[in-house]
Structures are given as structure tokens and as C-alpha cells.
mmCIF file of C-alpha atoms in Angstrom:
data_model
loop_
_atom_site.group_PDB
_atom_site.id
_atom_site.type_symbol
_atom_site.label_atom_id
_atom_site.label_comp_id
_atom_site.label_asym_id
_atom_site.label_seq_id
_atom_site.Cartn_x
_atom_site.Cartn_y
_atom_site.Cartn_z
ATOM 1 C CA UNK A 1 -22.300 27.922 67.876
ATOM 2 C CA UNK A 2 -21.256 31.666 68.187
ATOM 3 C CA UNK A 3 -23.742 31.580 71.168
ATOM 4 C CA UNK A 4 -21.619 28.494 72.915
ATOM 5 C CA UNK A 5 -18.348 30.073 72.038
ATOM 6 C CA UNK A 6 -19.318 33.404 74.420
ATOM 7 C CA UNK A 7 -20.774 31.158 76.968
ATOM 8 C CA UNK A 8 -18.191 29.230 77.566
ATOM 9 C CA UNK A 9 -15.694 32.315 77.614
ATOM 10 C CA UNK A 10 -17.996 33.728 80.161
ATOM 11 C CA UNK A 11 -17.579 30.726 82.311
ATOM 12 C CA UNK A 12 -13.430 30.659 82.145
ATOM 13 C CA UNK A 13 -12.727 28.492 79.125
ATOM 14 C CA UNK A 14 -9.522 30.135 78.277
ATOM 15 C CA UNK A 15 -9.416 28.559 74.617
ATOM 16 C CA UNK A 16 -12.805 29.986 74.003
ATOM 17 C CA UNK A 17 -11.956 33.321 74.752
ATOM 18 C CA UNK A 18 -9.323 33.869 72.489
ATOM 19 C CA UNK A 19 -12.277 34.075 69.710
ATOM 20 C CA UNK A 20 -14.942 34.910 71.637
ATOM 21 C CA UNK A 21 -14.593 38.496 69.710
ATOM 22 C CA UNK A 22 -15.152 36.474 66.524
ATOM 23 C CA UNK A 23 -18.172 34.931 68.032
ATOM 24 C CA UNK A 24 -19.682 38.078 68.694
ATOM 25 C CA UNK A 25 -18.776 39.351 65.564
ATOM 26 C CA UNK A 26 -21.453 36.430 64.009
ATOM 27 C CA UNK A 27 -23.812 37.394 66.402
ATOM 28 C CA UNK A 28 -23.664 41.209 65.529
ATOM 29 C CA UNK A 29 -23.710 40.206 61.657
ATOM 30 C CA UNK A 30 -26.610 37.977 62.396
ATOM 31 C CA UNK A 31 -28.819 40.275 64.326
ATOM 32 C CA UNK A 32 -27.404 43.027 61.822
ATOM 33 C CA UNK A 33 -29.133 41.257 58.719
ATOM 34 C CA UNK A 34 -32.328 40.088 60.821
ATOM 35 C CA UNK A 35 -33.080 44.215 61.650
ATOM 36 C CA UNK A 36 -31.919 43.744 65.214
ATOM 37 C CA UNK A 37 -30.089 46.987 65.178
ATOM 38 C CA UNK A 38 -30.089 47.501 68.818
ATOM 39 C CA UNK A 39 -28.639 43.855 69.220
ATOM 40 C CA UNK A 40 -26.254 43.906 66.506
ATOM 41 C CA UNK A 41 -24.837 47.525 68.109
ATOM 42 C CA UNK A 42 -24.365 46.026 71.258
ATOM 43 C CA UNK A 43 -22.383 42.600 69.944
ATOM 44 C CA UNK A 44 -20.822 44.797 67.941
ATOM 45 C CA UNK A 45 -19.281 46.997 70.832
ATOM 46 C CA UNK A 46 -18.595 43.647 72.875
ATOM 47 C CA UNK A 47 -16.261 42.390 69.862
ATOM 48 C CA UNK A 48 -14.800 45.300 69.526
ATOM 49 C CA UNK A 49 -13.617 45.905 73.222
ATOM 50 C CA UNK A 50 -12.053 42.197 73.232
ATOM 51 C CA UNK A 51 -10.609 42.371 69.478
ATOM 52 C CA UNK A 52 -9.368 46.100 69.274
ATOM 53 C CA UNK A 53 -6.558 45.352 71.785
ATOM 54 C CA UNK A 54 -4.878 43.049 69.385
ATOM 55 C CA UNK A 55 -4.753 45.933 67.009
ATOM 56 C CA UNK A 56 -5.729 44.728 63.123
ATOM 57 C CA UNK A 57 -7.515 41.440 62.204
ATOM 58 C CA UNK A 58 -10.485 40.819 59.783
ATOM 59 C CA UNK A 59 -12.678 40.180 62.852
ATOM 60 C CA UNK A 60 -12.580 43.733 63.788
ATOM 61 C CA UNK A 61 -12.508 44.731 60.511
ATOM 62 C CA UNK A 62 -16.103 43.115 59.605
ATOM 63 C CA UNK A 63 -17.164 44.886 63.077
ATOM 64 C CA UNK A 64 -16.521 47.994 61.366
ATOM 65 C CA UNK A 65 -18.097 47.675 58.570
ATOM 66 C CA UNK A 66 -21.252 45.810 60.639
ATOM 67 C CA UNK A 67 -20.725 49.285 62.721
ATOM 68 C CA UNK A 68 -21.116 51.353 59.006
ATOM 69 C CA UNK A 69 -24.301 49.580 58.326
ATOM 70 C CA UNK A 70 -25.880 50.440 61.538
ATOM 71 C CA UNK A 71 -24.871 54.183 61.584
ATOM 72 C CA UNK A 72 -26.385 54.627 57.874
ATOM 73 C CA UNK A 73 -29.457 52.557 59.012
ATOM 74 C CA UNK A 74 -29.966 54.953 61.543
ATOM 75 C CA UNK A 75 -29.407 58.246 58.980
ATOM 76 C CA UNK A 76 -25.980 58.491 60.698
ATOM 77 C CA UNK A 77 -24.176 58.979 57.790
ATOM 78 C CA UNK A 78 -21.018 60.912 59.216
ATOM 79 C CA UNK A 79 -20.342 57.975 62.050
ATOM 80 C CA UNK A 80 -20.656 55.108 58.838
ATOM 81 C CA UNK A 81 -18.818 56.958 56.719
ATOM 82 C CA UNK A 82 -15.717 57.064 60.116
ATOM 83 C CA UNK A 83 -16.530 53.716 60.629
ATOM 84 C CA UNK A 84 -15.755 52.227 57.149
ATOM 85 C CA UNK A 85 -13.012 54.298 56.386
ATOM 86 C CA UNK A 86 -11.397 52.458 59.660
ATOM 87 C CA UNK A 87 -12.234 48.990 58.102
ATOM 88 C CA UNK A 88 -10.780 50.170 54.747
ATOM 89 C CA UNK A 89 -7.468 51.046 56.329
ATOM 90 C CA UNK A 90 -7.213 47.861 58.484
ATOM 91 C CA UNK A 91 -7.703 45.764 55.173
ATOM 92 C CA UNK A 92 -4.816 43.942 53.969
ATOM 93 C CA UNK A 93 -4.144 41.295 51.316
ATOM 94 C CA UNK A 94 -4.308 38.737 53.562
ATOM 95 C CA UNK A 95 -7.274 38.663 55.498
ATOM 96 C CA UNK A 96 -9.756 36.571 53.463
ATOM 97 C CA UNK A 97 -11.903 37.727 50.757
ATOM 98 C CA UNK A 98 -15.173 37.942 52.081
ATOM 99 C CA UNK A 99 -14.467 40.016 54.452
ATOM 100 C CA UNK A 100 -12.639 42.580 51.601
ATOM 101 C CA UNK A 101 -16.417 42.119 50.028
ATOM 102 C CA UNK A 102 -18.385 43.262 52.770
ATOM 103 C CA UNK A 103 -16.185 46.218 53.197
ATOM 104 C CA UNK A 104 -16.415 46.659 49.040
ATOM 105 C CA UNK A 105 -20.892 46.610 50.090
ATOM 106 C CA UNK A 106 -20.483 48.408 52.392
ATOM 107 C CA UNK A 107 -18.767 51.449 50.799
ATOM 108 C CA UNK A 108 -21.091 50.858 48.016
ATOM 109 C CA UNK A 109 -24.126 51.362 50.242
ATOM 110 C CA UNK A 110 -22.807 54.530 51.765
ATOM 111 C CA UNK A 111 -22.367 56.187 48.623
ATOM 112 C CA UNK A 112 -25.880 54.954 47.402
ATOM 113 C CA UNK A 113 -27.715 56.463 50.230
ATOM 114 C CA UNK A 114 -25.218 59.704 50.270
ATOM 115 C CA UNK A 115 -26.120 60.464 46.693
ATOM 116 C CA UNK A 116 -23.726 58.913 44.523
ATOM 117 C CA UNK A 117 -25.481 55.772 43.355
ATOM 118 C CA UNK A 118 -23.228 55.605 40.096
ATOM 119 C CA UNK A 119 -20.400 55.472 42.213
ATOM 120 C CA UNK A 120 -21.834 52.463 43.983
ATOM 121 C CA UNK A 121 -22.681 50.623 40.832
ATOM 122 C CA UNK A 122 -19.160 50.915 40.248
ATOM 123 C CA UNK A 123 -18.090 49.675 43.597
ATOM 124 C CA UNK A 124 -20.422 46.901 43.608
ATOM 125 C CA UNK A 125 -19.746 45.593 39.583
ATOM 126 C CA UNK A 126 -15.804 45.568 40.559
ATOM 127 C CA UNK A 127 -16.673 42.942 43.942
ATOM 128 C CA UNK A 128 -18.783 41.409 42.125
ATOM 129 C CA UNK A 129 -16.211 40.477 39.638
ATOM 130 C CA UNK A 130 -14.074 38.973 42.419
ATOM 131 C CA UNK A 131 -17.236 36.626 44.179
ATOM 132 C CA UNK A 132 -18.425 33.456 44.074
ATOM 133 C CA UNK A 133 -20.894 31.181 45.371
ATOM 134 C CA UNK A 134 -23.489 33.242 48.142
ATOM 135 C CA UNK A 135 -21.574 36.308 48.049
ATOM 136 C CA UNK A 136 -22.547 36.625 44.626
ATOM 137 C CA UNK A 137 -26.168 36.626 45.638
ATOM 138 C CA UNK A 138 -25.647 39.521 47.981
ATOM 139 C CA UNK A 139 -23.771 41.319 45.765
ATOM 140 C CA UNK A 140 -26.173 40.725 42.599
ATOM 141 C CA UNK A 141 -28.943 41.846 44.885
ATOM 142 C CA UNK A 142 -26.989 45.273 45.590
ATOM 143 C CA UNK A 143 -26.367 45.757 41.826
ATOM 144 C CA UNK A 144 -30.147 45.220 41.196
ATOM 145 C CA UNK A 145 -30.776 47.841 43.785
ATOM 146 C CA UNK A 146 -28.896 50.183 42.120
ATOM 147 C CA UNK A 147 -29.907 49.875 38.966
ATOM 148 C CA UNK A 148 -33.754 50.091 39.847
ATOM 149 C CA UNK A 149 -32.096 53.432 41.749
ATOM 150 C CA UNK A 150 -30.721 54.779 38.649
ATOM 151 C CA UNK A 151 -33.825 53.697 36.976
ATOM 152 C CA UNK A 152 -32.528 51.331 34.334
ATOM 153 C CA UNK A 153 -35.242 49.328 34.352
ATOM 154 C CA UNK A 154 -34.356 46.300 31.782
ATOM 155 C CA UNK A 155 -30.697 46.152 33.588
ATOM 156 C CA UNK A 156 -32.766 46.105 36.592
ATOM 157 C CA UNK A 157 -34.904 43.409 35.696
ATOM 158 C CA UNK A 158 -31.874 40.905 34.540
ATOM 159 C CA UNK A 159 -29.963 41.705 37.630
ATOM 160 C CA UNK A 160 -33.080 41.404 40.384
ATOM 161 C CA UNK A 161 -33.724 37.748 38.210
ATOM 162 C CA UNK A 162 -29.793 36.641 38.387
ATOM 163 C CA UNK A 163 -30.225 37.718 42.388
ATOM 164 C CA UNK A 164 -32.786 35.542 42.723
ATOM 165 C CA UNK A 165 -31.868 32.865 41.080
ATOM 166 C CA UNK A 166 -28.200 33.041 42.491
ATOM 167 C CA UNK A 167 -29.846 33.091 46.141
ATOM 168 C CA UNK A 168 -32.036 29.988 45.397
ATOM 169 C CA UNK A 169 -29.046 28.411 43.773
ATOM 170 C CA UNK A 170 -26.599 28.813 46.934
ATOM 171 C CA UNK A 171 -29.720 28.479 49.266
ATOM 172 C CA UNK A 172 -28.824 31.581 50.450
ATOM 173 C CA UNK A 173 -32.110 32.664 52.851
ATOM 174 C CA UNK A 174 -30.680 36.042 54.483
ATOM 175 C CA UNK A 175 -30.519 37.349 51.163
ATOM 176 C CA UNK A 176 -33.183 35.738 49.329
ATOM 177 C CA UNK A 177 -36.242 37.809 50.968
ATOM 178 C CA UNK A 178 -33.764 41.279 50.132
ATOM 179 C CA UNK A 179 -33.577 39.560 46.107
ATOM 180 C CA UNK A 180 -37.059 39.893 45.846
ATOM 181 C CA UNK A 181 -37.795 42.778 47.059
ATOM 182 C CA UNK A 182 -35.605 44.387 44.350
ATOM 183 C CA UNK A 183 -37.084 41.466 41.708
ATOM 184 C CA UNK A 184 -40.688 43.010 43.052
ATOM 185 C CA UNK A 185 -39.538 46.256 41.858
ATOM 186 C CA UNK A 186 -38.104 45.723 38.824
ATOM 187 C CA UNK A 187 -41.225 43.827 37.935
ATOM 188 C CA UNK A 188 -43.087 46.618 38.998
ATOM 189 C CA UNK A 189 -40.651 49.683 37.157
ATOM 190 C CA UNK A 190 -41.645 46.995 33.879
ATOM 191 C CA UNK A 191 -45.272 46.980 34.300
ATOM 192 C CA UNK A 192 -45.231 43.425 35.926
ATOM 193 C CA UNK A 193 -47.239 43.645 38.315
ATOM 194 C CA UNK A 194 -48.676 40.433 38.854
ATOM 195 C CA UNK A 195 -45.367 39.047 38.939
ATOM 196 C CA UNK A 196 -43.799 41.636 41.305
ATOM 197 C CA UNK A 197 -46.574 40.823 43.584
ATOM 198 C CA UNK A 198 -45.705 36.873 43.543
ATOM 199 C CA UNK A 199 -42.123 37.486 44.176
ATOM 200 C CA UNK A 200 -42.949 39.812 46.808
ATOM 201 C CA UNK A 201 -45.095 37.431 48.507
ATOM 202 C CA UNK A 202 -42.649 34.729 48.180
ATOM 203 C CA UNK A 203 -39.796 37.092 49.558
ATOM 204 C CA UNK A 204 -42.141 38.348 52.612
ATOM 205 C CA UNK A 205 -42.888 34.417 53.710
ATOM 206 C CA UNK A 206 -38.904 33.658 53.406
ATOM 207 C CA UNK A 207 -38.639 36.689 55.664
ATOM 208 C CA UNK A 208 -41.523 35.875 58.196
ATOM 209 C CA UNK A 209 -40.217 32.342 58.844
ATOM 210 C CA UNK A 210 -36.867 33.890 59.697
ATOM 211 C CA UNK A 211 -38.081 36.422 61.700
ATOM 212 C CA UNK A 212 -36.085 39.244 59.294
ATOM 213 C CA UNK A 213 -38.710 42.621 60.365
ATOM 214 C CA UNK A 214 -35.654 44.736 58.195
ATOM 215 C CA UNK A 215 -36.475 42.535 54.975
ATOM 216 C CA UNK A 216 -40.041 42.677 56.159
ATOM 217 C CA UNK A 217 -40.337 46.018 56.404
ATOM 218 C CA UNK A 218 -38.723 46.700 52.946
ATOM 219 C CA UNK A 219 -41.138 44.453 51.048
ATOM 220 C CA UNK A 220 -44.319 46.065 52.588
ATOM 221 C CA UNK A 221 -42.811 49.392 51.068
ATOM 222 C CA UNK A 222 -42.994 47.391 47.460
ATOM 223 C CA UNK A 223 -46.373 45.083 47.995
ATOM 224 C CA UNK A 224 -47.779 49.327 49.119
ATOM 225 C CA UNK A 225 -46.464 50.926 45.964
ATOM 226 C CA UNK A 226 -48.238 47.752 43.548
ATOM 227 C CA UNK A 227 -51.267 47.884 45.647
ATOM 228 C CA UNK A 228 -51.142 51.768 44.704
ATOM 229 C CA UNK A 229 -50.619 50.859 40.791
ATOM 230 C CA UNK A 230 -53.063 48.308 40.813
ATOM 231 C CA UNK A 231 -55.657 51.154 42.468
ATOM 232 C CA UNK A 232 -55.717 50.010 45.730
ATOM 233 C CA UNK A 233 -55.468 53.164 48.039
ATOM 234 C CA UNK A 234 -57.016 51.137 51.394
ATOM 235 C CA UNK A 235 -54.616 48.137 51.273
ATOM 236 C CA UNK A 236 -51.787 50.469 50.031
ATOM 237 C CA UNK A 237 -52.277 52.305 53.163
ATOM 238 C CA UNK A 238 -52.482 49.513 55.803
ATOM 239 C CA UNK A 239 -49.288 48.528 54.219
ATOM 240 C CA UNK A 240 -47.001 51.760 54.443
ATOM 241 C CA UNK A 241 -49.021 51.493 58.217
ATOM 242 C CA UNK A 242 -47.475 48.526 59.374
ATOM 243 C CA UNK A 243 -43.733 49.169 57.746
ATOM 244 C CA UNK A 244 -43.856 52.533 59.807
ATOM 245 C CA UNK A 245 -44.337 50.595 63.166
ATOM 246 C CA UNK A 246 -41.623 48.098 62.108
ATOM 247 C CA UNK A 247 -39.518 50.911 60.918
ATOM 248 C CA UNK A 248 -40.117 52.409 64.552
ATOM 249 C CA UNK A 249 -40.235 48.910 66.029
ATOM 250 C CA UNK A 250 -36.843 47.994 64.807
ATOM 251 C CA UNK A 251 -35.297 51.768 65.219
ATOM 252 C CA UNK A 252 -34.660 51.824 61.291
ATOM 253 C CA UNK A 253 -34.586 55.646 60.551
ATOM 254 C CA UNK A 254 -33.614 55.385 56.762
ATOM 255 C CA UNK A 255 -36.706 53.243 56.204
ATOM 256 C CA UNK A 256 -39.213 55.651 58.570
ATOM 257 C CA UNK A 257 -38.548 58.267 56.245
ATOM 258 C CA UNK A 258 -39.685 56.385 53.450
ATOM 259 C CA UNK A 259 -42.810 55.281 55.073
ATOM 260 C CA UNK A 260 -43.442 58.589 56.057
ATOM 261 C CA UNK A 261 -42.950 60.827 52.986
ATOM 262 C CA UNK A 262 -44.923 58.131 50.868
ATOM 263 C CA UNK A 263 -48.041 58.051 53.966
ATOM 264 C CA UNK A 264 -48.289 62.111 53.777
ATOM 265 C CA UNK A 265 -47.905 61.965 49.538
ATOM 266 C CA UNK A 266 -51.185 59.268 49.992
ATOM 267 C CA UNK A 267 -52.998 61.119 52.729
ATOM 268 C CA UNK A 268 -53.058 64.791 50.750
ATOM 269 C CA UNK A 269 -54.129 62.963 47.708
ATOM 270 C CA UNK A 270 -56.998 61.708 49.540
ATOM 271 C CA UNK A 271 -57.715 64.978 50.787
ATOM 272 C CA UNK A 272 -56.707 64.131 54.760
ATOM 273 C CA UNK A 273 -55.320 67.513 55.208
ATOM 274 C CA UNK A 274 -54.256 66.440 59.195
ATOM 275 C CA UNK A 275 -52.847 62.836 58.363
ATOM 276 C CA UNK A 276 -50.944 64.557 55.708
ATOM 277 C CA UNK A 277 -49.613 67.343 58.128
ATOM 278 C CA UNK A 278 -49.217 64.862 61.175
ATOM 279 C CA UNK A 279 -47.161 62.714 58.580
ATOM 280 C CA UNK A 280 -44.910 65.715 57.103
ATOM 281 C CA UNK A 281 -43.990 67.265 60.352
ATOM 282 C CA UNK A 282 -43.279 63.349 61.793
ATOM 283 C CA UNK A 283 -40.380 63.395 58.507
ATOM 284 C CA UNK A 284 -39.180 66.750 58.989
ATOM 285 C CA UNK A 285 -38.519 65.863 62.856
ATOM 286 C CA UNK A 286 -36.680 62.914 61.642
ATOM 287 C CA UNK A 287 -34.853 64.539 58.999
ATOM 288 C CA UNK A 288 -33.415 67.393 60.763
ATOM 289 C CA UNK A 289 -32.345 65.172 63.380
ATOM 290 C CA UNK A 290 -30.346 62.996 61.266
ATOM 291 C CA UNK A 291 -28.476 66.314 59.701
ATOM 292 C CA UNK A 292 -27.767 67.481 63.317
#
């Protein structure tokens, strides 16, 4: 539907125009949650020309905070942080509430991956205390991410199950693959790894079928660190492998670096002194680039 909405725009249909910055809006939140950074980036910027004009309106505002995902995702934490500080000040008590949520998120997953997970426990509990139906799910998921963070692993555990459950409940499939993931780690933090490896697999087929590479990506980084506790260094490997070409694929930065500290940890315990090195230098490229 957003897709019709900007077509017919594009072809003079003056009614369809007036929200075609909406539309594109959907479309950047869309591509946003499948991994399609480039794609959401570029929606984004299209909503924003036609919607910034008219000064304040929750349209824009959820660009913004679309805009703050993208930045972090990319280790651009100075341009997210801009970026969601504009949708905070545009927010006012009208605009509806899920857009006040995914600017609540979205602060919350700044400060997580800025250091100050507590703080974005504390974000997170207060939306979730004003969310129903599948906004719950997302935010339950975020909560559960936290808490494995903080490493409070029975918290963890309840709150990846209630995300789960909450997503299955409001057959909510963008966040369901993202539910188990953190589920798959809890499990795993609790010595469940049986179970962390059926929710993974169920999460990873959700996320296949929907083409989500960002949810796939995540979830190889959990099904590598069980294959590692279970004592599986080859398949543990090929898994880290592929997330660091979807990670590259998908131009997802914050994930890379993940792939690439836990490759060169795995390569110098094996003793593969020039993996290791190759692997190191590759994350201290990246990493000095995103503090540029």
C-alpha cells in the first residue's frame, strides 16, 4: 500500500501526495527492520524532504528516530544521538502513542550501545508500562536484551519467554525472529542449550522466510556462541563466517565488530596466528573509523 501511495504521487495524484511522506516513512521503517539500511536511509531522506516543510508531525518524527537507528547501526553514534534528540523535541502529547514508543526504543538503544545499559532498562521498563498489544512484544524483546546485557540471567530468561510469547500472541513476525534471539541467549547464559538452539532455529526460519539478513545475522552470532559451548569450533566458525558477510552485505558496522572480535578471539585459540591478526587489524580499522 505504502508502495501505491508514492506511485501514484509520482504520477500527479494530488490527494496522494499529501501523505506520500507518510508512505515513505513505512517503507523506510520496513526496510529499516528487514536490515535494508541503505534502503531505509534513502526513504528516509525522501520523507523527510516532503514532510520537513510542514514543520512538526509524528511522520517526521518516526523518520527521526528511523534516522537514529541507522546512524547507531552504522557505529554513528554522534549523528543518532542529533537525530533523536530532534524527534524528542518534536514530540508532543498529541501525536499518537506509538510513535512516543519508538522514540522511548530508540533512546533506550542509544544509551545501551553508548554504555549506559541501566539507563536503558529504565527507559524501556517506563514504555513498556504505557504499551499494549505488538508494541509490547518489541518492547519486552528490548528489556530481555538488556537484561542478558547486564547479565541477569533469571530476569533474562522470564523476559526473553514473555517476548516470545507476546510476539506469537500478537502474531507479531518482525519481532518474533529478534525475541528469540534474546530467548536463545538467555537459554544459553542458563545452561540451556538445547533449548536455546531450538528457539534459535525457530527464530532464524521466521527470519529467512521474511527475508530479515539484520535478524539473520544476529542469530548466527547466538547459534556460533552454542556451537562453541557445545565444543563445536568448525561449525562455530562457519557461523561467525557467514554473519561477517551479512554484516558487510547489509553495511551493519555495530554487528561486524562483533563478528570480528569473536573470529580473531577463535582463530588465536586455535593457534591461526594470521587469521587472528587479519581479523584484529579488520576491527581496529572499523573501530577507529567509527570514533573519527
Amino acid at each position: 500500500m505504502a508502495r501505491q501511495i508514492c506511485e501514484a504521487a509520482a504520477a500527479g495524484d494530488s490527494d496522494a501526495h499529501a501523505v506520500e511522506g507518510q508512505a515513505l516513512r513505512t517503507l523506510a521503517w520496513q526496510a529499516k527492520w528487514l536490515g535494508r539500511f541503505r534502503e531505509a536511509e534513502g526513504h528516509c531522506l525522501e520523507a523527510e524532504r516532503r514532510l520537513a516543510p510542514d514543520g512538526a508531525s509524528a511522520a517526521l518524527v518516526d523518520v527521526y528516530s528511523i534516522h537514529c537507528v541507522i546512524a547507531y547501526s552504522r557505529n554513528d553514534f554522534a549523528s543518532a544521538r542529533e537525530f533523536i534528540e530532534s524527534a524528542a523535541r518534536m514530540l508532543d502529547e498529541d501525536m499518537p502513542l506509538e510513535t512516543r514508543l519508538d522514540v522511548m526504543a530508540s533512546e533506550a538503544l542509544l544509551m545501551r550501545h553508548t554504555g549506559k545499559p541501566g539507563d536503558a532498562l529504565r527507559r524501556i521498563n517506563e514504555a513498556l508500562t504505557l504499551a499494549s498489544g505488538p508494541e509490547a512484544a518489541r518492547l519486552a524483546h528490548n528489556r530481555a536484551r538488556l537484561l542478558n546485557q547486564l547479565g541477569e540471567k533469571a530476569n533474562a530468561f522470564d523476559a526473553g519467554r514473555e517476548a516470545v510469547q507476546l510476539a506469537r500472541t500478537h502474531r507479531n513476525r518482525v519481532v518474533f525472529p529478534y525475541a528469540c534471539e534474546v530467548m536463545g541467549q538467555a537459554c544459553r547464559a542458563n545452561g540451556q542449550l538445547d533449548a536455546a538452539a531450538d528457539i534459535l532455529r525457530e527464530g532464524l526460519e521466521c527470519a529467512h522466510e521474511d527475508g530479515d539478513l539484520r535478524a539473520v545475522c544476529q542469530i548466527h552470532e547466538q547459534q556460533a556462541m552454542v556451537a562453541l559451548d557445545r565444543g563445536d569450533a568448525e561449525a562455530a566458525l562457519a557461523l561467525l563466517r557467514d554473519g561477517l558477510l551479512i554484516s558487510e552485505q547489509i553495511n551493519y558496522p555495530l554487528w561486524r565488530r562483533n563478528f570480528l572480535r569473536k573470529l580473531a578471539e577463535e582463530y588465536e585459540r586455535r593457534g591461526d596466528a594470521e587469521e587472528a591478526l587479519a581479523a584484529y587489524r579488520s576491527l581496529l580499522a572499523l573501530l577507529d573509523r567509527s570514533t573519527r
